[in-house]
Amino acid sequence: MEWVPTVFIVFKASVLCIGMFYAIKWHYDRAKKEKGAGKQRAVLRTSAIVALVFVLLVVGLVVLTFSLGTKLGLDLTF
């Protein structure tokens, strides 16, 4: 039963990463076909910013979770 959360988290992360990849690819290809290189750069820049914000939010959530767990006296060691 201890491996179930690990499998679900890996599956969820995989699905989200694959979905994000195809969403960015679809917008990139559409911009390439319609508007040229300027629009492509804008799509890539925006996708990089969104990915960076997502990573920062995840890191912040992990730090907040561990600090709250420590404050509540939970044992968070592996």
Tab-separated table of C-alpha atoms in Angstrom:
chain	number	residue	atom	x	y	z
A	1	MET	CA	0.000	0.000	0.000
A	2	GLU	CA	2.971	2.342	0.453
A	3	TRP	CA	3.760	2.395	-3.277
A	4	VAL	CA	0.254	3.535	-4.360
A	5	PRO	CA	0.784	7.295	-3.749
A	6	THR	CA	4.128	7.144	-5.541
A	7	VAL	CA	2.602	5.504	-8.596
A	8	PHE	CA	-0.299	7.970	-8.665
A	9	ILE	CA	2.001	10.986	-8.328
A	10	VAL	CA	4.287	9.728	-11.111
A	11	PHE	CA	1.271	9.023	-13.330
A	12	LYS	CA	-0.233	12.458	-12.676
A	13	ALA	CA	3.074	14.222	-13.339
A	14	SER	CA	3.540	12.240	-16.563
A	15	VAL	CA	0.058	13.073	-17.831
A	16	LEU	CA	0.475	16.763	-17.005
A	17	CYS	CA	3.894	16.948	-18.684
A	18	ILE	CA	2.698	15.166	-21.817
A	19	GLY	CA	-0.397	17.382	-21.983
A	20	MET	CA	1.699	20.533	-21.555
A	21	PHE	CA	4.118	19.371	-24.246
A	22	TYR	CA	1.337	18.793	-26.790
A	23	ALA	CA	-0.414	22.068	-25.891
A	24	ILE	CA	2.797	24.035	-26.430
A	25	LYS	CA	3.555	22.114	-29.634
A	26	TRP	CA	0.063	22.800	-30.992
A	27	HIS	CA	0.329	26.537	-30.296
A	28	TYR	CA	3.868	26.655	-31.675
A	29	ASP	CA	2.902	24.899	-34.920
A	30	ARG	CA	-0.176	27.073	-35.308
A	31	ALA	CA	1.875	30.256	-34.788
A	32	LYS	CA	4.469	29.007	-37.273
A	33	LYS	CA	1.802	28.441	-39.896
A	34	GLU	CA	-0.116	31.670	-39.321
A	35	LYS	CA	2.131	34.476	-38.205
A	36	GLY	CA	5.792	33.590	-38.582
A	37	ALA	CA	8.857	33.753	-36.376
A	38	GLY	CA	7.756	36.642	-34.152
A	39	LYS	CA	4.682	34.787	-32.999
A	40	GLN	CA	6.741	31.617	-32.456
A	41	ARG	CA	9.118	33.457	-30.146
A	42	ALA	CA	6.181	34.889	-28.214
A	43	VAL	CA	4.663	31.424	-27.752
A	44	LEU	CA	7.983	29.954	-26.587
A	45	ARG	CA	8.610	32.861	-24.213
A	46	THR	CA	5.133	32.579	-22.721
A	47	SER	CA	5.408	28.807	-22.314
A	48	ALA	CA	8.780	29.189	-20.579
A	49	ILE	CA	7.317	31.763	-18.194
A	50	VAL	CA	4.329	29.535	-17.423
A	51	ALA	CA	6.616	26.551	-16.784
A	52	LEU	CA	8.847	28.641	-14.501
A	53	VAL	CA	5.867	29.943	-12.517
A	54	PHE	CA	4.542	26.389	-12.176
A	55	VAL	CA	7.870	25.104	-10.839
A	56	LEU	CA	8.151	28.013	-8.395
A	57	LEU	CA	4.618	27.407	-7.131
A	58	VAL	CA	5.336	23.698	-6.618
A	59	VAL	CA	8.537	24.471	-4.721
A	60	GLY	CA	6.681	27.029	-2.595
A	61	LEU	CA	3.932	24.522	-1.849
A	62	VAL	CA	6.463	21.885	-0.785
A	63	VAL	CA	8.264	24.344	1.503
A	64	LEU	CA	4.967	25.514	2.991
A	65	THR	CA	3.811	21.935	3.536
A	66	PHE	CA	7.022	20.891	5.288
A	67	SER	CA	7.127	24.024	7.441
A	68	LEU	CA	3.498	23.555	8.469
A	69	GLY	CA	4.110	19.862	9.170
A	70	THR	CA	7.142	20.682	11.304
A	71	LYS	CA	5.207	23.364	13.179
A	72	LEU	CA	2.450	20.847	13.910
A	73	GLY	CA	5.021	18.352	15.232
A	74	LEU	CA	4.782	15.791	12.455
A	75	ASP	CA	7.750	13.516	11.780
A	76	LEU	CA	8.637	14.236	8.136
A	77	THR	CA	11.828	12.197	7.885
A	78	PHE	CA	12.171	9.398	5.371
